[in-house]
mmCIF file of C-alpha atoms in Angstrom:
data_model
loop_
_atom_site.group_PDB
_atom_site.id
_atom_site.type_symbol
_atom_site.label_atom_id
_atom_site.label_comp_id
_atom_site.label_asym_id
_atom_site.label_seq_id
_atom_site.Cartn_x
_atom_site.Cartn_y
_atom_site.Cartn_z
ATOM 1 C CA UNK H 1 -75.245 42.737 -1.031
ATOM 2 C CA UNK H 2 -78.432 42.362 0.946
ATOM 3 C CA UNK H 3 -81.138 44.951 0.352
ATOM 4 C CA UNK H 4 -83.906 42.884 1.905
ATOM 5 C CA UNK H 5 -85.418 42.182 -1.520
ATOM 6 C CA UNK H 6 -86.294 45.847 -2.051
ATOM 7 C CA UNK H 7 -84.571 48.119 -4.552
ATOM 8 C CA UNK H 8 -83.147 50.701 -2.164
ATOM 9 C CA UNK H 9 -79.720 52.115 -1.543
ATOM 10 C CA UNK H 10 -77.377 49.548 -0.041
ATOM 11 C CA UNK H 11 -78.443 48.815 3.532
ATOM 12 C CA UNK H 12 -75.890 46.107 4.331
ATOM 13 C CA UNK H 13 -73.315 43.868 2.740
ATOM 14 C CA UNK H 14 -72.065 40.364 3.384
ATOM 15 C CA UNK H 15 -68.542 39.096 2.854
ATOM 16 C CA UNK H 16 -68.003 35.353 2.533
ATOM 17 C CA UNK H 17 -65.171 32.947 1.948
ATOM 18 C CA UNK H 18 -66.263 30.193 -0.431
ATOM 19 C CA UNK H 19 -64.523 26.901 -1.017
ATOM 20 C CA UNK H 20 -64.032 26.674 -4.767
ATOM 21 C CA UNK H 21 -66.320 27.835 -7.511
ATOM 22 C CA UNK H 22 -66.827 25.351 -10.308
ATOM 23 C CA UNK H 23 -64.604 22.780 -8.610
ATOM 24 C CA UNK H 24 -64.400 22.276 -4.852
ATOM 25 C CA UNK H 25 -61.286 21.453 -2.862
ATOM 26 C CA UNK H 26 -60.396 17.798 -2.398
ATOM 27 C CA UNK H 27 -58.539 15.608 0.046
ATOM 28 C CA UNK H 28 -57.161 12.389 -1.374
ATOM 29 C CA UNK H 29 -54.883 9.449 -0.842
ATOM 30 C CA UNK H 30 -53.300 7.297 -3.537
ATOM 31 C CA UNK H 31 -51.069 4.312 -3.200
ATOM 32 C CA UNK H 32 -49.270 1.655 -5.186
ATOM 33 C CA UNK H 33 -47.627 -1.635 -4.284
ATOM 34 C CA UNK H 34 -45.161 -3.333 -6.605
ATOM 35 C CA UNK H 35 -46.236 -6.958 -7.039
ATOM 36 C CA UNK H 36 -43.270 -7.881 -9.229
ATOM 37 C CA UNK H 37 -43.013 -8.666 -12.910
ATOM 38 C CA UNK H 38 -44.102 -5.143 -13.875
ATOM 39 C CA UNK H 39 -47.482 -5.475 -12.099
ATOM 40 C CA UNK H 40 -48.632 -3.092 -9.370
ATOM 41 C CA UNK H 41 -51.691 -2.969 -7.148
ATOM 42 C CA UNK H 42 -53.154 0.555 -6.829
ATOM 43 C CA UNK H 43 -55.812 2.329 -4.778
ATOM 44 C CA UNK H 44 -57.280 5.798 -4.508
ATOM 45 C CA UNK H 45 -59.574 7.583 -2.053
ATOM 46 C CA UNK H 46 -60.754 11.136 -2.692
ATOM 47 C CA UNK H 47 -63.205 13.256 -0.708
ATOM 48 C CA UNK H 48 -64.638 16.736 -1.146
ATOM 49 C CA UNK H 49 -63.406 19.251 1.424
ATOM 50 C CA UNK H 50 -64.831 22.676 2.281
ATOM 51 C CA UNK H 51 -61.740 24.810 2.903
ATOM 52 C CA UNK H 52 -63.779 27.679 4.367
ATOM 53 C CA UNK H 53 -65.244 25.559 7.192
ATOM 54 C CA UNK H 54 -62.867 22.601 7.318
ATOM 55 C CA UNK H 55 -65.746 20.159 6.961
ATOM 56 C CA UNK H 56 -65.897 17.221 4.623
ATOM 57 C CA UNK H 57 -69.541 16.138 4.943
ATOM 58 C CA UNK H 58 -68.675 13.246 7.243
ATOM 59 C CA UNK H 59 -65.463 12.563 5.276
ATOM 60 C CA UNK H 60 -67.150 10.409 2.672
ATOM 61 C CA UNK H 61 -64.812 9.372 -0.119
ATOM 62 C CA UNK H 62 -67.498 10.249 -2.660
ATOM 63 C CA UNK H 63 -65.227 11.714 -5.341
ATOM 64 C CA UNK H 64 -63.318 8.517 -6.021
ATOM 65 C CA UNK H 65 -62.722 5.249 -4.210
ATOM 66 C CA UNK H 66 -61.105 2.490 -6.240
ATOM 67 C CA UNK H 67 -58.719 -0.451 -6.289
ATOM 68 C CA UNK H 68 -57.011 -1.954 -9.295
ATOM 69 C CA UNK H 69 -53.923 -3.122 -11.138
ATOM 70 C CA UNK H 70 -51.535 -1.481 -13.569
ATOM 71 C CA UNK H 71 -48.681 -2.681 -15.696
ATOM 72 C CA UNK H 72 -47.463 -2.829 -19.276
ATOM 73 C CA UNK H 73 -51.020 -3.675 -20.391
ATOM 74 C CA UNK H 74 -52.401 -0.408 -18.991
ATOM 75 C CA UNK H 75 -54.604 0.093 -15.944
ATOM 76 C CA UNK H 76 -57.745 -1.656 -14.686
ATOM 77 C CA UNK H 77 -59.640 -0.134 -11.751
ATOM 78 C CA UNK H 78 -62.977 -0.807 -10.048
ATOM 79 C CA UNK H 79 -65.099 1.211 -7.613
ATOM 80 C CA UNK H 80 -66.345 4.796 -7.775
ATOM 81 C CA UNK H 81 -64.184 5.978 -10.654
ATOM 82 C CA UNK H 82 -64.214 8.902 -13.046
ATOM 83 C CA UNK H 83 -65.459 7.518 -16.355
ATOM 84 C CA UNK H 84 -63.582 7.592 -19.642
ATOM 85 C CA UNK H 85 -65.854 10.481 -20.679
ATOM 86 C CA UNK H 86 -65.003 12.384 -17.478
ATOM 87 C CA UNK H 87 -61.282 12.159 -18.314
ATOM 88 C CA UNK H 88 -61.736 14.090 -21.563
ATOM 89 C CA UNK H 89 -64.362 16.433 -20.143
ATOM 90 C CA UNK H 90 -62.079 17.487 -17.274
ATOM 91 C CA UNK H 91 -58.997 17.829 -19.497
ATOM 92 C CA UNK H 92 -60.872 20.090 -21.911
ATOM 93 C CA UNK H 93 -62.492 22.143 -19.097
ATOM 94 C CA UNK H 94 -66.088 21.703 -20.091
ATOM 95 C CA UNK H 95 -67.334 23.802 -17.206
ATOM 96 C CA UNK H 96 -67.531 20.738 -14.937
ATOM 97 C CA UNK H 97 -70.943 19.651 -16.276
ATOM 98 C CA UNK H 98 -72.447 23.083 -15.615
ATOM 99 C CA UNK H 99 -74.476 25.483 -17.721
ATOM 100 C CA UNK H 100 -71.122 26.894 -18.884
ATOM 101 C CA UNK H 101 -70.117 23.667 -20.636
ATOM 102 C CA UNK H 102 -70.051 23.306 -24.440
ATOM 103 C CA UNK H 103 -72.378 20.298 -24.114
ATOM 104 C CA UNK H 104 -74.995 22.501 -22.467
ATOM 105 C CA UNK H 105 -74.827 25.085 -25.254
ATOM 106 C CA UNK H 106 -74.892 22.405 -27.970
ATOM 107 C CA UNK H 107 -77.606 20.176 -26.522
ATOM 108 C CA UNK H 108 -79.500 22.423 -24.089
ATOM 109 C CA UNK H 109 -78.520 20.266 -21.106
ATOM 110 C CA UNK H 110 -76.489 17.227 -20.269
ATOM 111 C CA UNK H 111 -78.211 14.058 -19.143
ATOM 112 C CA UNK H 112 -74.886 12.371 -18.474
ATOM 113 C CA UNK H 113 -74.295 11.412 -14.860
ATOM 114 C CA UNK H 114 -70.682 12.230 -14.012
ATOM 115 C CA UNK H 115 -68.587 10.060 -11.693
ATOM 116 C CA UNK H 116 -70.907 7.028 -11.526
ATOM 117 C CA UNK H 117 -70.841 4.380 -8.779
ATOM 118 C CA UNK H 118 -69.998 0.687 -9.303
ATOM 119 C CA UNK H 119 -67.583 1.420 -12.123
ATOM 120 C CA UNK H 120 -64.974 -0.542 -14.007
ATOM 121 C CA UNK H 121 -62.405 1.203 -16.173
ATOM 122 C CA UNK H 122 -59.616 0.111 -18.488
ATOM 123 C CA UNK H 123 -57.043 2.694 -19.611
ATOM 124 C CA UNK H 124 -54.569 1.676 -22.302
ATOM 125 C CA UNK H 125 -50.885 2.493 -22.240
ATOM 126 C CA UNK H 126 -49.756 5.373 -24.448
ATOM 127 C CA UNK H 127 -48.472 4.514 -27.938
ATOM 128 C CA UNK H 128 -46.764 7.474 -29.624
ATOM 129 C CA UNK H 129 -48.964 9.931 -27.722
ATOM 130 C CA UNK H 130 -52.201 8.030 -28.471
ATOM 131 C CA UNK H 131 -54.160 6.365 -25.682
ATOM 132 C CA UNK H 132 -57.692 5.344 -24.910
ATOM 133 C CA UNK H 133 -60.001 4.173 -22.167
ATOM 134 C CA UNK H 134 -63.328 2.427 -21.770
ATOM 135 C CA UNK H 135 -65.516 2.396 -18.658
ATOM 136 C CA UNK H 136 -68.725 0.761 -17.536
ATOM 137 C CA UNK H 137 -70.777 1.454 -14.405
ATOM 138 C CA UNK H 138 -73.466 -0.865 -13.072
ATOM 139 C CA UNK H 139 -76.847 0.536 -12.118
ATOM 140 C CA UNK H 140 -78.225 -0.182 -8.640
ATOM 141 C CA UNK H 141 -81.846 0.532 -9.590
ATOM 142 C CA UNK H 142 -83.845 -2.542 -10.647
ATOM 143 C CA UNK H 143 -86.746 -0.476 -12.022
ATOM 144 C CA UNK H 144 -84.776 1.110 -14.875
ATOM 145 C CA UNK H 145 -81.652 0.278 -16.841
ATOM 146 C CA UNK H 146 -79.211 3.128 -16.273
ATOM 147 C CA UNK H 147 -75.861 1.437 -16.758
ATOM 148 C CA UNK H 148 -73.242 3.932 -17.927
ATOM 149 C CA UNK H 149 -70.834 3.110 -20.740
ATOM 150 C CA UNK H 150 -68.163 5.555 -21.912
ATOM 151 C CA UNK H 151 -64.979 5.580 -23.973
ATOM 152 C CA UNK H 152 -62.348 8.023 -25.081
ATOM 153 C CA UNK H 153 -59.496 8.278 -27.515
ATOM 154 C CA UNK H 154 -56.881 11.000 -27.193
ATOM 155 C CA UNK H 155 -53.567 12.249 -28.488
ATOM 156 C CA UNK H 156 -51.268 14.120 -26.119
ATOM 157 C CA UNK H 157 -47.891 14.961 -27.580
ATOM 158 C CA UNK H 158 -45.929 18.029 -26.584
ATOM 159 C CA UNK H 159 -48.150 21.091 -26.639
ATOM 160 C CA UNK H 160 -50.914 19.329 -28.626
ATOM 161 C CA UNK H 161 -53.863 17.654 -26.962
ATOM 162 C CA UNK H 162 -56.826 16.299 -28.934
ATOM 163 C CA UNK H 163 -59.470 14.031 -27.488
ATOM 164 C CA UNK H 164 -62.916 12.692 -28.165
ATOM 165 C CA UNK H 165 -65.278 10.858 -25.861
ATOM 166 C CA UNK H 166 -68.784 9.462 -25.759
#
């Protein structure tokens, strides 16, 4: 409601259609190619998409863009990937790194940079509901060392999900 910054009876109102709230809409493509012997090549491209205007900010695949391999050993991917920490954070709905997240209430803010560039990630296969992942992202700034390392360990069996990440 727009009152022109003055506390007066309502003079006008505005109705809007917003694309998402805490999490915006996405457009993505994933693919896999069987290489034989239980090994597959994989790729993923994911872009943000404003459903209210149909725009995608130049259709930049700035959510994820990766290539990798998967097989009985797990999965190895490289590119702009969600980190091992992001996997647990998203699964536990931490408010998407906002002021609503438990980290914000516990620590006052989060200095973690979600979805880093230049990333490498290994995700293990699941053993009896237990799995883990480790990720590392290279910094592009020579002036400071801001490489990002993360890991997680989780159990997902039936209705129970427990995970920890750092």
